[in-house]
């Protein structure tokens, strides 16, 4: 179960690295504007906020990747702590998104499914 959790956590981290690129580097491109449903003017007006937000996603991904590495290296306590922190934060961010913007439920589910499954699998794996 731990291996499953680590794979799911790594997938969640990869998705959040992609979100980092969308928010911090590609925010004003037509494809990303279409994804987020924003106009050119809205994207320009929110560019700095999105840049900052993208880094939050990157830092959660890094914490999760480092946790996976520690786990693989035999440091299960450190690894689990970092994976729970990273994926738990991702999951809670998805929950905040769905509660604050129900119209973005699809994005919240996409953002939250890997972290949710990782947290569940890791909790089961640690309990066994």
PDB file of C-alpha atoms in Angstrom:
ATOM      1  CA  UNK A   1       0.000   0.000   0.000  1.00  0.00           C
ATOM      2  CA  UNK A   2       2.930   2.341   0.688  1.00  0.00           C
ATOM      3  CA  UNK A   3       4.184   1.921  -2.900  1.00  0.00           C
ATOM      4  CA  UNK A   4       0.725   2.782  -4.209  1.00  0.00           C
ATOM      5  CA  UNK A   5       0.645   5.853  -1.970  1.00  0.00           C
ATOM      6  CA  UNK A   6       4.068   7.006  -3.176  1.00  0.00           C
ATOM      7  CA  UNK A   7       3.102   6.583  -6.838  1.00  0.00           C
ATOM      8  CA  UNK A   8      -0.134   8.524  -6.282  1.00  0.00           C
ATOM      9  CA  UNK A   9       1.768  11.206  -4.364  1.00  0.00           C
ATOM     10  CA  UNK A  10       4.294  11.530  -7.197  1.00  0.00           C
ATOM     11  CA  UNK A  11       1.436  11.857  -9.708  1.00  0.00           C
ATOM     12  CA  UNK A  12      -0.143  14.566  -7.538  1.00  0.00           C
ATOM     13  CA  UNK A  13       3.198  16.362  -7.387  1.00  0.00           C
ATOM     14  CA  UNK A  14       3.654  16.145 -11.162  1.00  0.00           C
ATOM     15  CA  UNK A  15       0.194  17.616 -11.679  1.00  0.00           C
ATOM     16  CA  UNK A  16       1.043  20.474  -9.330  1.00  0.00           C
ATOM     17  CA  UNK A  17       4.282  21.144 -11.207  1.00  0.00           C
ATOM     18  CA  UNK A  18       2.163  21.437 -14.360  1.00  0.00           C
ATOM     19  CA  UNK A  19      -0.191  23.816 -12.528  1.00  0.00           C
ATOM     20  CA  UNK A  20       2.882  25.845 -11.523  1.00  0.00           C
ATOM     21  CA  UNK A  21       3.836  26.216 -15.185  1.00  0.00           C
ATOM     22  CA  UNK A  22       0.294  27.223 -16.139  1.00  0.00           C
ATOM     23  CA  UNK A  23      -0.052  29.801 -13.376  1.00  0.00           C
ATOM     24  CA  UNK A  24       3.472  31.193 -13.139  1.00  0.00           C
ATOM     25  CA  UNK A  25       4.795  30.979 -16.688  1.00  0.00           C
ATOM     26  CA  UNK A  26       1.939  30.553 -19.151  1.00  0.00           C
ATOM     27  CA  UNK A  27      -0.861  32.508 -17.410  1.00  0.00           C
ATOM     28  CA  UNK A  28      -1.551  34.944 -20.266  1.00  0.00           C
ATOM     29  CA  UNK A  29      -1.355  32.416 -23.123  1.00  0.00           C
ATOM     30  CA  UNK A  30      -4.567  31.661 -25.023  1.00  0.00           C
ATOM     31  CA  UNK A  31      -4.597  27.984 -23.977  1.00  0.00           C
ATOM     32  CA  UNK A  32      -4.245  28.724 -20.256  1.00  0.00           C
ATOM     33  CA  UNK A  33      -6.716  31.614 -20.446  1.00  0.00           C
ATOM     34  CA  UNK A  34      -9.215  29.213 -22.022  1.00  0.00           C
ATOM     35  CA  UNK A  35      -8.518  26.620 -19.329  1.00  0.00           C
ATOM     36  CA  UNK A  36      -9.187  29.141 -16.558  1.00  0.00           C
ATOM     37  CA  UNK A  37     -11.938  30.967 -18.459  1.00  0.00           C
ATOM     38  CA  UNK A  38     -10.271  34.364 -18.338  1.00  0.00           C
ATOM     39  CA  UNK A  39      -9.982  37.144 -20.864  1.00  0.00           C
ATOM     40  CA  UNK A  40      -6.688  38.725 -21.903  1.00  0.00           C
ATOM     41  CA  UNK A  41      -7.466  41.730 -19.671  1.00  0.00           C
ATOM     42  CA  UNK A  42      -8.325  39.511 -16.681  1.00  0.00           C
ATOM     43  CA  UNK A  43      -5.153  37.464 -17.179  1.00  0.00           C
ATOM     44  CA  UNK A  44      -3.016  40.597 -17.306  1.00  0.00           C
ATOM     45  CA  UNK A  45      -4.720  42.022 -14.216  1.00  0.00           C
ATOM     46  CA  UNK A  46      -4.186  38.818 -12.214  1.00  0.00           C
ATOM     47  CA  UNK A  47      -0.752  37.900 -13.573  1.00  0.00           C
ATOM     48  CA  UNK A  48       1.162  38.722 -10.373  1.00  0.00           C
ATOM     49  CA  UNK A  49      -1.330  36.840  -8.187  1.00  0.00           C
ATOM     50  CA  UNK A  50      -1.185  33.796 -10.445  1.00  0.00           C
ATOM     51  CA  UNK A  51       2.620  33.917 -10.512  1.00  0.00           C
ATOM     52  CA  UNK A  52       2.689  33.762  -6.714  1.00  0.00           C
ATOM     53  CA  UNK A  53      -0.010  31.095  -6.535  1.00  0.00           C
ATOM     54  CA  UNK A  54       1.892  28.929  -8.988  1.00  0.00           C
ATOM     55  CA  UNK A  55       4.850  28.884  -6.640  1.00  0.00           C
ATOM     56  CA  UNK A  56       2.651  27.610  -3.821  1.00  0.00           C
ATOM     57  CA  UNK A  57       1.775  24.677  -6.056  1.00  0.00           C
ATOM     58  CA  UNK A  58       5.434  24.125  -6.907  1.00  0.00           C
ATOM     59  CA  UNK A  59       6.466  24.141  -3.237  1.00  0.00           C
ATOM     60  CA  UNK A  60       3.773  21.582  -2.362  1.00  0.00           C
ATOM     61  CA  UNK A  61       5.038  19.407  -5.209  1.00  0.00           C
ATOM     62  CA  UNK A  62       8.632  19.713  -4.003  1.00  0.00           C
ATOM     63  CA  UNK A  63       7.670  18.774  -0.426  1.00  0.00           C
ATOM     64  CA  UNK A  64       5.815  15.742  -1.771  1.00  0.00           C
ATOM     65  CA  UNK A  65       8.693  14.660  -4.036  1.00  0.00           C
ATOM     66  CA  UNK A  66      11.173  15.021  -1.168  1.00  0.00           C
ATOM     67  CA  UNK A  67       8.856  12.912   1.008  1.00  0.00           C
ATOM     68  CA  UNK A  68       8.728  10.200  -1.644  1.00  0.00           C
ATOM     69  CA  UNK A  69      12.541  10.248  -1.855  1.00  0.00           C
ATOM     70  CA  UNK A  70      12.928   9.999   1.930  1.00  0.00           C
ATOM     71  CA  UNK A  71      10.474   7.090   1.977  1.00  0.00           C
ATOM     72  CA  UNK A  72      12.362   5.243  -0.740  1.00  0.00           C
ATOM     73  CA  UNK A  73      15.622   5.921   1.149  1.00  0.00           C
ATOM     74  CA  UNK A  74      14.237   4.116   4.196  1.00  0.00           C
ATOM     75  CA  UNK A  75      13.325   7.191   6.248  1.00  0.00           C
ATOM     76  CA  UNK A  76       9.625   6.338   6.514  1.00  0.00           C
ATOM     77  CA  UNK A  77       8.733   8.789   9.286  1.00  0.00           C
ATOM     78  CA  UNK A  78      10.239  11.797   7.526  1.00  0.00           C
ATOM     79  CA  UNK A  79       8.894  10.614   4.169  1.00  0.00           C
ATOM     80  CA  UNK A  80       5.368  10.052   5.433  1.00  0.00           C
ATOM     81  CA  UNK A  81       5.339  13.407   7.206  1.00  0.00           C
ATOM     82  CA  UNK A  82       6.336  15.260   4.049  1.00  0.00           C
ATOM     83  CA  UNK A  83       3.980  13.278   1.800  1.00  0.00           C
ATOM     84  CA  UNK A  84       1.070  13.816   4.201  1.00  0.00           C
ATOM     85  CA  UNK A  85       1.905  17.532   4.431  1.00  0.00           C
ATOM     86  CA  UNK A  86       2.252  18.017   0.660  1.00  0.00           C
ATOM     87  CA  UNK A  87      -0.679  15.929  -0.507  1.00  0.00           C
ATOM     88  CA  UNK A  88      -2.859  16.926   2.445  1.00  0.00           C
ATOM     89  CA  UNK A  89      -2.335  20.594   1.564  1.00  0.00           C
ATOM     90  CA  UNK A  90      -3.117  19.862  -2.090  1.00  0.00           C
ATOM     91  CA  UNK A  91      -6.302  18.079  -1.041  1.00  0.00           C
ATOM     92  CA  UNK A  92      -7.366  20.913   1.250  1.00  0.00           C
ATOM     93  CA  UNK A  93      -6.678  23.478  -1.494  1.00  0.00           C
ATOM     94  CA  UNK A  94      -8.957  21.488  -3.809  1.00  0.00           C
ATOM     95  CA  UNK A  95     -11.611  21.448  -1.098  1.00  0.00           C
ATOM     96  CA  UNK A  96     -11.326  25.232  -0.648  1.00  0.00           C
ATOM     97  CA  UNK A  97     -11.670  25.675  -4.419  1.00  0.00           C
ATOM     98  CA  UNK A  98     -14.807  23.558  -4.655  1.00  0.00           C
ATOM     99  CA  UNK A  99     -16.414  25.233  -1.632  1.00  0.00           C
ATOM    100  CA  UNK A 100     -15.531  28.793  -2.648  1.00  0.00           C
ATOM    101  CA  UNK A 101     -16.174  28.400  -6.381  1.00  0.00           C
ATOM    102  CA  UNK A 102     -18.646  25.576  -7.070  1.00  0.00           C
ATOM    103  CA  UNK A 103     -18.453  26.404 -10.791  1.00  0.00           C
ATOM    104  CA  UNK A 104     -14.849  25.164 -10.679  1.00  0.00           C
ATOM    105  CA  UNK A 105     -15.774  21.760  -9.251  1.00  0.00           C
ATOM    106  CA  UNK A 106     -14.291  19.964 -12.251  1.00  0.00           C
ATOM    107  CA  UNK A 107     -10.907  21.634 -11.741  1.00  0.00           C
ATOM    108  CA  UNK A 108     -11.052  20.983  -7.997  1.00  0.00           C
ATOM    109  CA  UNK A 109     -11.732  17.292  -8.569  1.00  0.00           C
ATOM    110  CA  UNK A 110      -8.867  17.023 -11.074  1.00  0.00           C
ATOM    111  CA  UNK A 111      -6.575  18.826  -8.629  1.00  0.00           C
ATOM    112  CA  UNK A 112      -7.688  16.781  -5.622  1.00  0.00           C
ATOM    113  CA  UNK A 113      -8.163  13.182  -6.731  1.00  0.00           C
ATOM    114  CA  UNK A 114      -4.491  12.089  -6.693  1.00  0.00           C
ATOM    115  CA  UNK A 115      -3.813  13.765  -3.334  1.00  0.00           C
ATOM    116  CA  UNK A 116      -6.970  12.223  -1.839  1.00  0.00           C
ATOM    117  CA  UNK A 117      -6.016   8.744  -2.991  1.00  0.00           C
ATOM    118  CA  UNK A 118      -2.409   9.244  -1.840  1.00  0.00           C
ATOM    119  CA  UNK A 119      -3.514  10.325   1.640  1.00  0.00           C
ATOM    120  CA  UNK A 120      -5.898   7.358   1.952  1.00  0.00           C
ATOM    121  CA  UNK A 121      -3.348   4.832   0.681  1.00  0.00           C
ATOM    122  CA  UNK A 122      -0.565   6.210   2.876  1.00  0.00           C
ATOM    123  CA  UNK A 123      -2.810   6.228   5.950  1.00  0.00           C
ATOM    124  CA  UNK A 124      -3.704   2.583   5.320  1.00  0.00           C
ATOM    125  CA  UNK A 125      -0.068   1.687   4.607  1.00  0.00           C
ATOM    126  CA  UNK A 126       1.202   3.362   7.768  1.00  0.00           C
ATOM    127  CA  UNK A 127      -1.554   1.741   9.856  1.00  0.00           C
ATOM    128  CA  UNK A 128      -0.639  -1.736   8.665  1.00  0.00           C
TER     129      UNK A 128
END
